[in-house]
XYZ file of C-alpha atoms in Angstrom:
557
model
C -182.623 -206.546 -63.558
C -181.162 -208.667 -66.341
C -178.257 -210.894 -65.493
C -176.047 -212.586 -68.063
C -172.456 -213.154 -68.947
C -170.877 -209.844 -69.904
C -169.542 -210.983 -73.264
C -171.762 -208.757 -75.412
C -171.356 -205.008 -75.848
C -175.103 -204.621 -75.625
C -174.995 -205.252 -71.857
C -174.055 -201.576 -71.589
C -177.557 -200.763 -72.808
C -179.706 -203.347 -70.991
C -178.002 -204.462 -67.788
C -178.252 -202.772 -64.393
C -180.846 -201.049 -62.273
C -180.086 -197.765 -64.016
C -180.918 -199.217 -67.457
C -184.641 -199.398 -66.925
C -185.320 -196.787 -69.602
C -183.626 -198.670 -72.448
C -185.243 -201.934 -71.313
C -188.636 -200.235 -71.317
C -188.032 -198.959 -74.850
C -187.015 -202.425 -76.033
C -190.083 -203.985 -74.445
C -192.137 -201.288 -76.157
C -190.944 -202.477 -79.584
C -191.708 -206.093 -78.760
C -188.616 -207.621 -77.129
C -189.081 -210.153 -74.361
C -186.828 -209.956 -71.288
C -185.024 -213.181 -72.216
C -184.254 -211.781 -75.696
C -182.212 -209.014 -74.106
C -179.678 -211.639 -73.112
C -178.969 -212.418 -76.775
C -176.508 -210.609 -79.077
C -177.866 -207.471 -80.702
C -177.073 -207.448 -84.423
C -177.302 -204.221 -86.390
C -178.408 -204.553 -90.005
C -177.319 -201.658 -92.204
C -179.928 -201.476 -94.958
C -179.100 -199.049 -97.762
C -182.520 -199.490 -99.375
C -183.712 -196.740 -101.694
C -186.856 -196.732 -103.779
C -185.276 -194.429 -106.363
C -183.004 -196.875 -108.170
C -182.793 -200.607 -108.963
C -179.453 -201.174 -107.245
C -181.159 -200.859 -103.847
C -184.833 -201.259 -104.653
C -184.836 -204.920 -103.593
C -182.820 -204.711 -100.387
C -185.805 -204.734 -98.025
C -186.525 -208.262 -99.229
C -182.931 -209.368 -98.693
C -182.923 -207.904 -95.205
C -185.931 -210.045 -94.281
C -183.833 -213.124 -95.024
C -180.903 -211.711 -93.055
C -183.222 -211.279 -90.076
C -184.488 -214.840 -90.430
C -180.909 -216.081 -90.261
C -180.099 -213.969 -87.211
C -183.184 -215.173 -85.336
C -182.428 -218.782 -86.244
C -178.909 -218.484 -84.848
C -180.062 -216.930 -81.584
C -179.484 -213.233 -82.224
C -181.771 -210.207 -82.216
C -181.715 -208.087 -85.402
C -182.119 -204.319 -85.455
C -182.396 -202.735 -88.887
C -181.383 -199.155 -89.653
C -180.719 -197.217 -92.832
C -178.308 -194.817 -94.463
C -178.072 -192.945 -97.767
C -177.446 -194.594 -101.139
C -176.789 -192.535 -104.269
C -177.102 -193.894 -107.801
C -174.283 -192.545 -109.961
C -176.455 -192.846 -113.049
C -178.805 -190.108 -111.834
C -175.865 -187.764 -111.231
C -173.964 -188.010 -114.505
C -173.054 -184.673 -116.114
C -174.749 -182.520 -113.494
C -173.989 -180.975 -110.110
C -175.263 -184.079 -108.377
C -172.075 -185.942 -109.305
C -170.135 -183.598 -107.009
C -171.799 -185.391 -104.103
C -171.322 -189.001 -105.198
C -167.746 -189.753 -104.131
C -168.120 -187.594 -100.981
C -171.160 -189.684 -100.047
C -168.790 -192.566 -99.312
C -167.537 -190.784 -96.200
C -171.053 -189.808 -95.104
C -172.186 -193.441 -95.261
C -169.179 -194.740 -93.326
C -169.514 -191.984 -90.714
C -173.255 -192.525 -90.276
C -172.744 -196.242 -89.662
C -170.007 -195.535 -87.128
C -172.225 -193.052 -85.267
C -175.209 -195.409 -85.114
C -173.241 -198.516 -84.136
C -171.165 -196.854 -81.457
C -174.142 -195.001 -79.995
C -176.424 -198.047 -79.862
C -173.701 -200.557 -78.809
C -174.439 -203.334 -81.284
C -172.553 -206.594 -80.887
C -172.215 -207.319 -84.601
C -173.171 -206.022 -88.036
C -174.592 -207.241 -91.314
C -174.047 -204.557 -93.947
C -176.401 -204.822 -96.932
C -175.848 -202.675 -100.015
C -174.835 -202.380 -103.624
C -173.729 -199.737 -106.145
C -170.580 -197.752 -106.570
C -169.809 -195.841 -103.361
C -171.989 -197.838 -101.011
C -170.051 -201.122 -100.987
C -166.709 -199.349 -100.327
C -168.343 -197.313 -97.563
C -169.716 -200.465 -95.913
C -166.246 -201.993 -95.967
C -164.715 -198.798 -94.577
C -167.194 -198.800 -91.708
C -166.589 -202.473 -90.944
C -162.831 -201.919 -90.917
C -163.061 -198.786 -88.767
C -165.394 -200.265 -86.158
C -163.605 -203.644 -86.111
C -166.663 -205.371 -84.669
C -167.916 -208.739 -85.939
C -169.259 -207.915 -89.401
C -170.308 -209.509 -92.649
C -171.283 -207.834 -95.933
C -174.177 -208.871 -98.176
C -173.823 -207.246 -101.588
C -177.098 -206.613 -103.424
C -176.035 -208.372 -106.615
C -176.054 -207.446 -110.308
C -179.201 -207.027 -112.375
C -179.809 -209.350 -115.286
C -178.642 -207.906 -118.613
C -181.184 -206.209 -120.820
C -182.034 -207.623 -124.243
C -182.517 -205.520 -127.341
C -182.167 -206.418 -130.999
C -181.357 -210.034 -130.249
C -178.392 -209.425 -127.941
C -177.617 -208.555 -124.338
C -176.876 -204.976 -123.328
C -175.980 -202.955 -120.227
C -177.216 -199.502 -119.246
C -173.916 -197.728 -120.017
C -174.584 -198.436 -123.700
C -177.477 -195.977 -123.601
C -175.008 -193.113 -123.246
C -173.052 -194.395 -126.214
C -176.370 -194.663 -128.082
C -176.913 -190.949 -127.459
C -173.752 -190.285 -129.456
C -175.020 -192.471 -132.299
C -178.313 -190.603 -132.228
C -176.417 -187.329 -132.619
C -174.616 -188.747 -135.670
C -177.841 -190.013 -137.249
C -176.927 -193.665 -136.703
C -179.926 -194.248 -134.437
C -183.483 -192.924 -134.352
C -185.220 -191.394 -131.342
C -187.711 -194.266 -131.414
C -184.909 -196.833 -131.274
C -183.285 -195.023 -128.351
C -186.567 -195.007 -126.436
C -187.057 -198.707 -127.145
C -183.581 -199.376 -125.777
C -184.460 -197.404 -122.635
C -187.411 -199.731 -122.082
C -185.200 -202.820 -122.257
C -181.800 -202.161 -120.729
C -182.666 -201.982 -117.021
C -184.986 -204.973 -116.693
C -184.873 -205.981 -113.004
C -183.475 -204.975 -109.619
C -179.719 -205.004 -109.063
C -176.560 -203.082 -109.854
C -175.790 -202.356 -113.518
C -174.972 -205.488 -115.506
C -171.332 -204.683 -116.257
C -167.914 -204.674 -114.632
C -168.439 -201.176 -113.313
C -167.475 -199.948 -109.892
C -170.422 -201.589 -108.114
C -169.614 -205.099 -109.273
C -165.866 -204.541 -109.060
C -166.146 -203.583 -105.408
C -168.549 -206.450 -104.690
C -165.876 -208.773 -106.058
C -163.281 -206.983 -103.918
C -165.489 -207.521 -100.846
C -165.690 -211.238 -101.570
C -161.955 -211.655 -102.150
C -161.209 -209.670 -98.986
C -163.196 -212.356 -97.202
C -165.955 -210.047 -95.964
C -168.810 -211.873 -97.749
C -169.765 -215.510 -97.996
C -168.347 -217.301 -101.073
C -170.265 -216.616 -104.273
C -171.996 -213.483 -102.998
C -170.515 -210.962 -105.463
C -171.994 -212.396 -108.662
C -175.168 -213.966 -107.212
C -177.751 -211.887 -109.053
C -180.216 -209.692 -107.221
C -183.297 -211.606 -108.347
C -181.939 -215.114 -107.827
C -182.884 -217.471 -105.033
C -179.169 -217.939 -104.406
C -178.935 -214.338 -103.247
C -181.756 -214.867 -100.759
C -180.079 -217.993 -99.400
C -176.802 -216.131 -99.020
C -178.599 -213.346 -97.156
C -180.115 -215.815 -94.700
C -176.814 -217.669 -94.291
C -175.046 -214.359 -93.634
C -177.539 -213.555 -90.887
C -176.893 -216.926 -89.294
C -173.144 -216.609 -89.667
C -172.879 -213.189 -88.005
C -174.171 -214.596 -84.709
C -171.490 -217.271 -84.875
C -168.881 -214.608 -85.585
C -170.017 -212.544 -82.593
C -169.811 -215.547 -80.300
C -166.370 -216.388 -81.672
C -165.064 -212.845 -81.041
C -164.237 -212.297 -84.710
C -162.794 -208.955 -85.816
C -162.474 -207.798 -89.455
C -158.890 -206.728 -88.775
C -158.001 -210.406 -88.387
C -158.678 -211.024 -92.093
C -158.216 -207.573 -93.661
C -154.455 -207.884 -93.973
C -152.120 -206.336 -96.521
C -151.984 -209.704 -98.275
C -155.787 -209.818 -98.427
C -155.831 -206.401 -100.112
C -153.210 -207.586 -102.596
C -155.389 -210.631 -103.375
C -158.359 -208.333 -103.966
C -156.381 -206.072 -106.292
C -155.132 -209.069 -108.276
C -158.606 -210.506 -108.805
C -159.948 -207.061 -109.769
C -157.177 -206.727 -112.348
C -157.862 -210.224 -113.728
C -161.514 -209.426 -114.315
C -161.117 -205.955 -115.843
C -162.071 -204.029 -112.724
C -163.011 -200.361 -112.560
C -160.470 -197.552 -112.212
C -162.425 -196.459 -109.136
C -160.970 -199.322 -107.118
C -157.825 -197.150 -106.971
C -159.829 -194.772 -104.786
C -161.708 -197.305 -102.699
C -159.205 -200.024 -101.840
C -156.685 -197.543 -100.344
C -159.538 -195.870 -98.429
C -160.626 -199.171 -96.867
C -157.036 -200.070 -96.027
C -156.486 -196.629 -94.480
C -159.099 -197.458 -91.836
C -156.768 -200.234 -90.656
C -153.544 -198.245 -90.849
C -152.467 -200.089 -94.015
C -151.042 -198.020 -96.876
C -151.886 -199.166 -100.393
C -150.226 -197.074 -103.111
C -150.577 -196.662 -106.864
C -147.238 -198.430 -107.158
C -148.826 -201.467 -105.498
C -151.566 -201.439 -108.140
C -149.029 -201.124 -110.933
C -146.875 -203.958 -109.617
C -149.833 -206.294 -109.157
C -151.611 -205.410 -112.404
C -148.460 -205.796 -114.489
C -148.020 -209.334 -113.158
C -151.669 -210.419 -113.324
C -153.100 -212.162 -116.409
C -156.354 -210.779 -117.772
C -158.727 -213.753 -117.627
C -162.309 -212.484 -117.956
C -163.549 -209.946 -120.527
C -166.733 -208.602 -119.006
C -168.701 -205.637 -120.374
C -167.679 -202.892 -121.071
C -164.251 -204.349 -121.901
C -165.579 -207.481 -123.595
C -168.673 -209.376 -124.758
C -169.577 -211.228 -121.562
C -172.007 -210.184 -118.841
C -171.985 -210.621 -115.077
C -174.514 -213.432 -115.598
C -171.978 -215.206 -117.797
C -169.387 -214.800 -115.048
C -171.804 -216.126 -112.422
C -172.758 -219.119 -114.549
C -169.064 -219.880 -115.116
C -168.463 -220.155 -111.376
C -168.081 -216.562 -110.209
C -165.254 -215.306 -108.020
C -164.302 -218.753 -106.614
C -163.714 -220.090 -110.132
C -161.700 -217.007 -111.071
C -159.543 -217.442 -107.963
C -159.062 -221.096 -108.878
C -157.602 -220.088 -112.254
C -155.305 -217.513 -110.650
C -154.071 -220.275 -108.354
C -150.590 -219.622 -106.929
C -150.750 -215.917 -107.794
C -153.006 -215.520 -104.761
C -152.142 -215.936 -101.095
C -154.440 -218.863 -100.373
C -153.837 -218.730 -96.624
C -155.989 -215.619 -96.161
C -159.047 -216.187 -93.979
C -162.672 -215.241 -94.716
C -165.864 -214.733 -92.695
C -167.009 -218.168 -93.868
C -164.302 -219.851 -91.798
C -162.630 -221.110 -94.977
C -159.427 -219.747 -96.466
C -159.250 -218.253 -99.940
C -157.280 -221.335 -100.988
C -159.942 -223.714 -99.716
C -162.704 -221.792 -101.489
C -160.751 -221.793 -104.761
C -159.898 -225.489 -104.488
C -163.575 -226.423 -104.163
C -164.618 -224.269 -107.136
C -165.196 -225.420 -110.704
C -164.740 -223.357 -113.846
C -167.877 -224.191 -115.806
C -167.000 -222.083 -118.842
C -163.277 -221.790 -119.673
C -164.085 -219.252 -122.379
C -165.689 -216.786 -119.954
C -163.001 -217.397 -117.310
C -159.831 -218.326 -119.113
C -156.874 -220.175 -117.644
C -153.543 -218.386 -117.329
C -152.094 -220.086 -120.415
C -154.962 -218.677 -122.515
C -155.147 -215.235 -120.888
C -156.367 -212.356 -123.038
C -153.312 -210.436 -121.896
C -150.371 -211.114 -119.577
C -151.270 -207.907 -117.720
C -154.341 -206.836 -115.779
C -156.875 -204.148 -116.514
C -155.264 -201.026 -115.071
C -152.024 -199.234 -115.811
C -150.506 -196.425 -113.756
C -148.997 -193.636 -115.876
C -146.528 -191.114 -114.523
C -144.602 -188.212 -115.993
C -144.444 -184.452 -115.721
C -148.220 -184.249 -116.269
C -148.897 -186.732 -113.443
C -145.843 -187.024 -111.176
C -147.937 -188.699 -108.461
C -149.730 -190.917 -110.917
C -152.776 -191.356 -113.139
C -154.731 -194.390 -114.317
C -156.048 -195.897 -117.525
C -158.015 -199.103 -118.115
C -155.551 -200.498 -120.626
C -157.646 -203.569 -121.409
C -160.379 -201.307 -122.830
C -158.044 -199.427 -125.235
C -157.626 -200.302 -128.911
C -154.062 -201.424 -129.768
C -153.682 -198.465 -132.153
C -154.243 -196.014 -129.270
C -151.966 -197.589 -126.679
C -149.399 -194.979 -127.661
C -150.765 -191.634 -128.797
C -149.478 -188.089 -129.208
C -151.744 -185.227 -130.132
C -152.724 -181.598 -129.570
C -154.514 -180.633 -126.363
C -158.082 -179.329 -126.398
C -158.502 -177.795 -122.954
C -161.728 -177.460 -120.960
C -162.246 -176.360 -117.370
C -165.331 -178.514 -116.779
C -167.028 -181.600 -118.134
C -169.960 -179.527 -119.399
C -167.640 -177.475 -121.634
C -166.102 -180.638 -123.070
C -169.480 -182.291 -123.669
C -170.712 -179.248 -125.587
C -167.619 -179.282 -127.791
C -167.910 -183.001 -128.506
C -171.595 -182.829 -129.403
C -170.994 -179.631 -131.372
C -168.495 -181.358 -133.646
C -165.534 -179.260 -132.525
C -163.237 -182.202 -131.701
C -160.883 -183.454 -134.405
C -159.327 -186.893 -134.913
C -156.133 -187.232 -132.900
C -157.036 -184.559 -130.339
C -156.306 -185.040 -126.651
C -159.207 -183.604 -124.668
C -158.086 -182.195 -121.317
C -160.783 -181.771 -118.659
C -159.436 -180.150 -115.510
C -160.621 -178.637 -112.229
C -162.671 -181.818 -111.738
C -160.490 -183.443 -109.053
C -161.446 -184.120 -105.409
C -160.980 -180.471 -104.427
C -161.563 -178.787 -107.771
C -164.765 -180.603 -108.782
C -165.419 -180.685 -105.954
C -165.976 -184.373 -105.416
C -164.058 -185.719 -108.434
C -166.929 -186.121 -110.882
C -167.106 -188.977 -113.389
C -166.535 -188.132 -117.045
C -168.735 -190.956 -118.362
C -170.900 -188.680 -120.484
C -167.885 -187.285 -122.328
C -166.272 -190.674 -122.893
C -169.568 -192.245 -123.982
C -170.143 -189.488 -126.521
C -166.689 -190.140 -127.970
C -167.415 -193.849 -128.400
C -170.961 -193.316 -129.681
C -169.849 -190.731 -132.226
C -167.038 -192.945 -133.491
C -164.249 -190.692 -132.177
C -162.189 -193.642 -131.019
C -158.943 -191.982 -132.095
C -159.490 -189.124 -129.630
C -157.896 -189.401 -126.178
C -158.995 -187.777 -122.944
C -156.975 -186.748 -119.875
C -158.559 -185.491 -116.655
C -157.971 -184.946 -112.962
C -161.526 -186.222 -112.548
C -162.454 -189.867 -112.656
C -164.392 -192.322 -114.800
C -167.251 -194.715 -114.414
C -166.389 -198.385 -114.503
C -168.336 -198.358 -117.770
C -165.738 -196.171 -119.486
C -163.664 -197.554 -122.328
C -161.146 -196.078 -124.703
C -157.845 -194.128 -124.441
C -158.893 -192.091 -121.428
C -156.600 -191.257 -118.504
C -157.981 -190.134 -115.154
C -157.014 -189.386 -111.548
C -154.202 -187.087 -112.740
C -152.342 -186.149 -109.559
C -151.741 -183.545 -108.375
C -154.991 -182.044 -109.629
C -155.287 -178.634 -111.260
C -156.891 -176.990 -108.220
C -153.794 -177.893 -106.173
C -151.332 -176.476 -108.694
C -150.855 -179.609 -110.788
C -149.348 -179.202 -114.238
C -152.659 -180.151 -115.842
C -153.809 -176.657 -114.845
C -151.116 -175.099 -117.066
C -151.905 -176.967 -120.301
C -152.924 -174.748 -123.215
C -154.764 -175.505 -126.454
C -152.412 -176.974 -129.030
C -149.815 -178.278 -126.578
C -148.614 -181.743 -127.530
C -149.439 -184.476 -125.007
C -147.911 -187.958 -125.051
C -149.855 -190.936 -123.727
C -147.646 -194.030 -123.708
C -149.476 -196.842 -121.947
C -146.870 -199.599 -122.509
C -144.175 -197.140 -121.376
C -146.365 -195.948 -118.464
C -145.846 -192.291 -119.408
C -148.067 -189.213 -119.424
C -146.101 -186.184 -120.601
C -146.784 -182.577 -121.520
C -144.311 -181.901 -124.328
C -143.642 -178.266 -123.506
C -140.198 -176.817 -122.657
C -139.474 -176.391 -118.955
C -138.876 -172.648 -119.371
C -142.362 -172.203 -120.809
C -143.887 -174.285 -118.005
C -142.118 -172.089 -115.436
C -143.416 -168.949 -117.153
C -146.982 -170.239 -117.024
C -146.639 -171.335 -113.422
C -145.528 -167.869 -112.370
C -148.785 -166.468 -113.765
C -151.100 -169.192 -112.365
C -153.422 -168.390 -109.484
C -155.549 -170.895 -107.531
C -159.176 -170.786 -108.633
C -161.931 -169.747 -106.277
C -163.724 -172.839 -104.851
C -166.948 -173.625 -106.675
C -168.908 -173.867 -103.410
C -168.763 -171.827 -100.207
C -171.120 -173.621 -97.829
C -172.434 -177.002 -96.754
C -170.867 -180.432 -96.825
C -168.859 -179.894 -100.015
C -167.213 -176.814 -98.456
C -166.004 -178.962 -95.566
C -165.058 -181.732 -98.005
C -162.818 -179.418 -100.057
C -160.813 -178.542 -96.952
C -160.351 -182.141 -95.762
C -160.092 -184.345 -98.846
C -156.735 -185.759 -99.916
C -155.409 -186.290 -103.438
C -156.796 -189.001 -105.719
C -153.542 -190.956 -105.515
C -154.215 -191.370 -101.765
C -157.792 -192.544 -102.262
C -159.505 -189.147 -101.852
C -159.859 -189.850 -98.139
C -160.702 -187.210 -95.557
C -157.754 -186.119 -93.451
C -157.642 -183.668 -90.585
């Protein structure tokens, strides 16, 4: 029988005369009796050999294990799913991408609670995976640390640096005869050069930055690139640190405070973060009983200077941001706008990390006095078309389109809209409306990246788009998403007809359908809820449990 101090959860598995079976199993896989006295650390490895965002994680996990062993812990690796959004664009697969967030968080909870781990290192990258890891850590409230997989290096083509989202825009140029098929294929060979998440301020890198500012990673982790030695060192250091956190009795809830979430939102707004953080940050906070609303985003964004123009909103890459000093340097420039007293898994406060940082390129990370804009990346629009809110990445909109009024062109799916755009049926000044793509109606709130990329690639930059679906972090232009309530739940977007005038006023924070109230009432009386697009499987359950986009599209019973 093993005897030890009962300070680790894992004693429930290995201690006592009636625990001979588990001890035998552990000996079978190579553990020595004395190792069963040490803390058991679960390593969540979201490795997948199908896409570069997770292709390299097995290597990182080896370094995590080395750190755990060195600190006196015993690592146990297990996996979960990891979807690449890029494979799912403009097809049924995208219906599963946002819902996968809940599957990942649930699967981690089930494994950790069943196997009684003492602590966790959560290793992953890409859009829904990082939020899911943070949700699981918050829900379990066990000692935990996140290791984000890191961005890929930018691709090079034609003498400049590119990111993969530009391939979709290139498809639009090909359609217009501005690019040859051979040139497109050459770009394909160049724009995803190494392992890592896409080299842009998309959702993956936005949420990695959020994880770092929340204090759930070691300093510098978010922008340490996947192929760099720095990332391997951070992985090993994270493995070492988790054992210290277990022995100290650390809980994520001690650092994941409301103020920490506000810090994370502010940094995301300063760096041109993805609209998808409006879904993920409230979902993480929900696990802790903290409510984060769209009004919180609006208040913080409107008072946050825009300091770093990273692709797709500007010319700089994630490598430029890393070389300039990464998240610590950005926090240093934000200075008193952040709550520097917030703690992190490193043992340092946000203020201490920022104070020790150096901005190595003041053009990539500007100071407040030289900000690109006095406001952050996202703006929350409300009005009769979105009484509970909608979102636009205002920093990626041309000044001439910040206020736009035009006739609606209505489509009930992304596929219909894509066909119309490629077919040349969209006119300058139109407002494309894509509906029945929300959390319930999609189902799964698909991204409209293909549609928005076609618009940019075909030069239709004076065309706006409004949807109850969502966008990739790569999206740019006068496009408004997350319209709430969605069409499938009776939202006004479901009553828009071709030719209706729609007003998008980003400075005024308005999204309005300019139709008389009597006419709206007439249409509403004739509206009937659509039949769900699926009638079995996970998405059927998802439709019945998922909340509105303005609440984070979380699952509620």
